Short mmCIF file of C-alpha atoms in Angstrom, two decimals:
data_model
loop_
_atom_site.label_atom_id
_atom_site.label_comp_id
_atom_site.label_asym_id
_atom_site.label_seq_id
_atom_site.Cartn_x
_atom_site.Cartn_y
_atom_site.Cartn_z
CA MET V 1 -52.34 9.46 18.90
CA GLU V 2 -52.61 5.38 18.20
CA ALA V 3 -51.08 5.07 22.33
CA LEU V 4 -54.23 7.08 23.46
CA ILE V 5 -56.67 5.53 21.53
CA GLN V 6 -54.91 1.47 22.75
CA PHE V 7 -55.34 4.01 26.37
CA ILE V 8 -58.63 4.54 25.75
CA HIS V 9 -59.61 0.94 24.64
CA ALA V 10 -58.02 -0.95 27.70
CA LEU V 11 -59.69 1.33 30.28
CA ALA V 12 -63.10 0.67 28.40
CA VAL V 13 -62.50 -2.77 28.87
CA ALA V 14 -61.63 -2.15 32.62
CA ILE V 15 -64.52 -0.20 33.21
CA LEU V 16 -66.75 -2.87 31.89
CA ILE V 17 -64.95 -5.70 33.23
CA GLY V 18 -64.60 -3.96 36.93
CA LYS V 19 -68.68 -2.81 37.09
CA VAL V 20 -69.56 -6.34 36.34
CA VAL V 21 -67.77 -8.24 39.05
CA LEU V 22 -68.02 -5.47 41.64
CA LEU V 23 -71.87 -5.19 41.72
CA SER V 24 -71.78 -8.64 41.43
CA PHE V 25 -69.26 -9.89 43.71
CA VAL V 26 -69.14 -7.62 46.04
CA VAL V 27 -71.73 -4.81 46.13
CA THR V 28 -74.99 -6.51 45.69
CA PRO V 29 -73.81 -9.66 47.73
CA ILE V 30 -72.82 -7.29 50.49
CA LEU V 31 -76.27 -5.03 50.36
CA ALA V 32 -78.23 -8.39 50.82
CA LYS V 33 -76.99 -9.37 53.29
CA ASN V 34 -77.03 -6.36 55.39
CA LEU V 35 -80.05 -4.48 53.85
CA GLU V 36 -84.44 -5.85 54.98
CA ARG V 37 -85.39 -7.25 51.74
CA GLU V 38 -87.36 -3.74 50.52
CA SER V 39 -84.69 -1.33 50.90
CA PHE V 40 -81.98 -3.73 49.01
CA GLY V 41 -84.59 -3.58 46.22
CA ASN V 42 -84.61 0.59 46.57
CA VAL V 43 -80.83 0.48 46.13
CA VAL V 44 -81.12 -2.10 43.54
CA ARG V 45 -83.66 -0.73 42.12
CA GLN V 46 -81.16 3.05 41.75
CA LEU V 47 -78.19 1.16 41.13
CA PHE V 48 -79.37 -0.62 38.16
CA PRO V 49 -80.11 2.05 35.35
CA ALA V 50 -76.68 3.33 35.99
CA TYR V 51 -75.05 0.14 35.80
CA TYR V 52 -75.97 -0.41 32.64
CA GLY V 53 -75.66 2.90 31.62
CA LEU V 54 -72.12 2.58 32.10
CA GLY V 55 -71.77 -0.11 30.28
CA MET V 56 -73.58 1.02 27.13
CA GLY V 57 -70.67 3.99 27.75
CA THR V 58 -67.87 2.10 27.36
CA ALA V 59 -69.18 -0.42 24.86
CA VAL V 60 -68.99 3.23 23.05
CA ALA V 61 -66.50 4.38 24.04
CA GLY V 62 -64.26 0.61 22.74
CA PHE V 63 -66.18 0.57 19.58
CA VAL V 64 -64.87 3.88 18.66
CA ALA V 65 -61.20 3.74 19.83
CA VAL V 66 -61.56 -0.29 17.78
CA ASN V 67 -63.04 1.93 14.98
CA ALA V 68 -60.43 4.61 15.07
CA LEU V 69 -57.73 1.70 15.60
CA VAL V 70 -58.92 0.30 11.88
CA ALA V 71 -59.05 4.50 9.86
CA MET V 72 -54.93 4.12 11.40
CA HIS V 73 -54.28 0.99 9.96
CA THR V 74 -55.57 -2.03 7.67
CA SER V 75 -58.49 -4.29 8.99
CA SER V 76 -57.50 -6.82 10.87
CA ALA V 77 -59.50 -10.19 12.60
CA ARG V 78 -58.44 -8.56 15.99
CA LEU V 79 -60.31 -5.57 15.38
CA MET V 80 -62.98 -6.97 13.53
CA THR V 81 -63.72 -8.91 16.41
CA ALA V 82 -63.33 -6.53 18.82
CA GLY V 83 -65.80 -4.20 17.14
CA GLY V 84 -68.17 -7.29 17.18
CA LEU V 85 -68.10 -8.19 20.89
CA TRP V 86 -67.94 -3.99 21.26
CA LEU V 87 -71.54 -3.78 19.52
CA LEU V 88 -72.81 -7.21 21.53
CA VAL V 89 -72.08 -5.71 25.15
CA LEU V 90 -73.59 -2.07 24.09
CA VAL V 91 -77.24 -4.10 22.68
CA THR V 92 -76.86 -6.31 25.74
CA GLU V 93 -76.63 -3.49 28.22
CA GLY V 94 -79.40 -1.32 26.68
CA TYR V 95 -81.74 -4.10 26.25
CA CYS V 96 -81.65 -5.05 29.82
CA ARG V 97 -81.50 -1.45 31.15
CA SER V 98 -84.65 -0.28 28.54
CA THR V 99 -86.71 -4.02 28.44
CA LEU V 100 -85.56 -6.49 31.19
CA THR V 101 -85.42 -4.31 34.19
CA PRO V 102 -88.95 -2.29 33.46
CA ARG V 103 -90.22 -5.63 33.01
CA SER V 104 -88.44 -6.76 36.51
CA ASN V 105 -89.58 -4.12 38.56
CA ALA V 106 -92.96 -3.96 37.76
CA MET V 107 -93.25 -7.68 37.98
CA ARG V 108 -91.63 -7.31 41.19
CA ASP V 109 -94.08 -5.05 41.86
CA ARG V 110 -96.69 -6.98 41.32
CA LEU V 111 -95.57 -9.94 43.27
CA LYS V 112 -95.11 -7.43 46.39
CA GLU V 113 -98.48 -6.60 46.05
CA GLN V 114 -99.54 -10.20 45.66
CA GLU V 115 -97.58 -10.77 48.81
CA SER V 116 -99.28 -8.06 51.12
CA ARG V 117 -102.51 -9.87 50.34
CA GLY V 118 -101.37 -13.50 50.89
CA ILE V 119 -102.02 -15.01 47.59
CA ILE V 120 -98.96 -15.09 45.06
CA ASP V 121 -99.43 -15.91 41.29
CA PRO V 122 -97.19 -18.93 40.94
CA VAL V 123 -97.11 -17.79 37.49
CA LEU V 124 -95.96 -14.47 37.59
CA GLN V 125 -93.39 -15.97 40.11
CA ALA V 126 -92.05 -17.80 37.45
CA SER V 127 -91.80 -15.54 35.07
CA TRP V 128 -90.18 -13.34 36.76
CA GLN V 129 -88.15 -15.18 37.89
CA ARG V 130 -87.05 -16.07 34.47
CA VAL V 131 -86.90 -12.71 33.67
CA HIS V 132 -84.04 -12.53 36.63
CA GLN V 133 -82.33 -15.54 35.19
CA ARG V 134 -82.39 -13.56 32.04
CA THR V 135 -80.59 -10.93 33.95
CA VAL V 136 -77.49 -12.86 35.06
CA TYR V 137 -77.15 -14.86 31.52
CA LEU V 138 -77.06 -11.25 29.51
CA ASN V 139 -74.81 -10.35 32.26
CA SER V 140 -72.94 -13.22 32.51
CA SER V 141 -72.29 -12.73 29.05
CA VAL V 142 -71.27 -8.62 29.15
CA LEU V 143 -68.16 -10.25 31.28
CA LEU V 144 -66.83 -13.10 29.17
CA ALA V 145 -67.19 -10.70 26.14
CA GLY V 146 -65.50 -8.37 28.33
CA CYS V 147 -62.41 -10.80 29.17
CA SER V 148 -62.51 -11.62 25.50
CA LEU V 149 -61.66 -8.23 24.91
CA MET V 150 -58.81 -8.28 26.98
CA ALA V 151 -57.37 -11.11 25.46
CA LEU V 152 -57.19 -9.17 22.08
CA ILE V 153 -55.74 -5.62 23.43
CA ARG V 154 -51.87 -5.66 22.49
#
């Protein structure tokens, strides 16, 4: 049973790291290079809720696996750290999915409307760029958490 739980934990870590690397370094650059701006935006709007949902699912699976390992053995600093990292990933992915993505989409829609009229509010543009930058930082933190979790696997 312990081997199965460790496998589930390792699989969750692999999926977490894989989803960030694939979307950030493969899918998004290819889409940006080959699609018009409008089409790119439409595709990305479809991808991100599923992307963050996958991250939340892997965080739950990883957290449950860590807790099962704690229940089988005595708690250790390694397992407590892993549990904390999984909670951090869950909160980060949930925040990105439920708060940042809708905010970014709404701001982008207002900017697109302004562009069609030939007038862009620089404050709104700067605000959207800050929200976008926050998602980049948070996705980087999820990747770092995933790499840390990989280092904790034994």
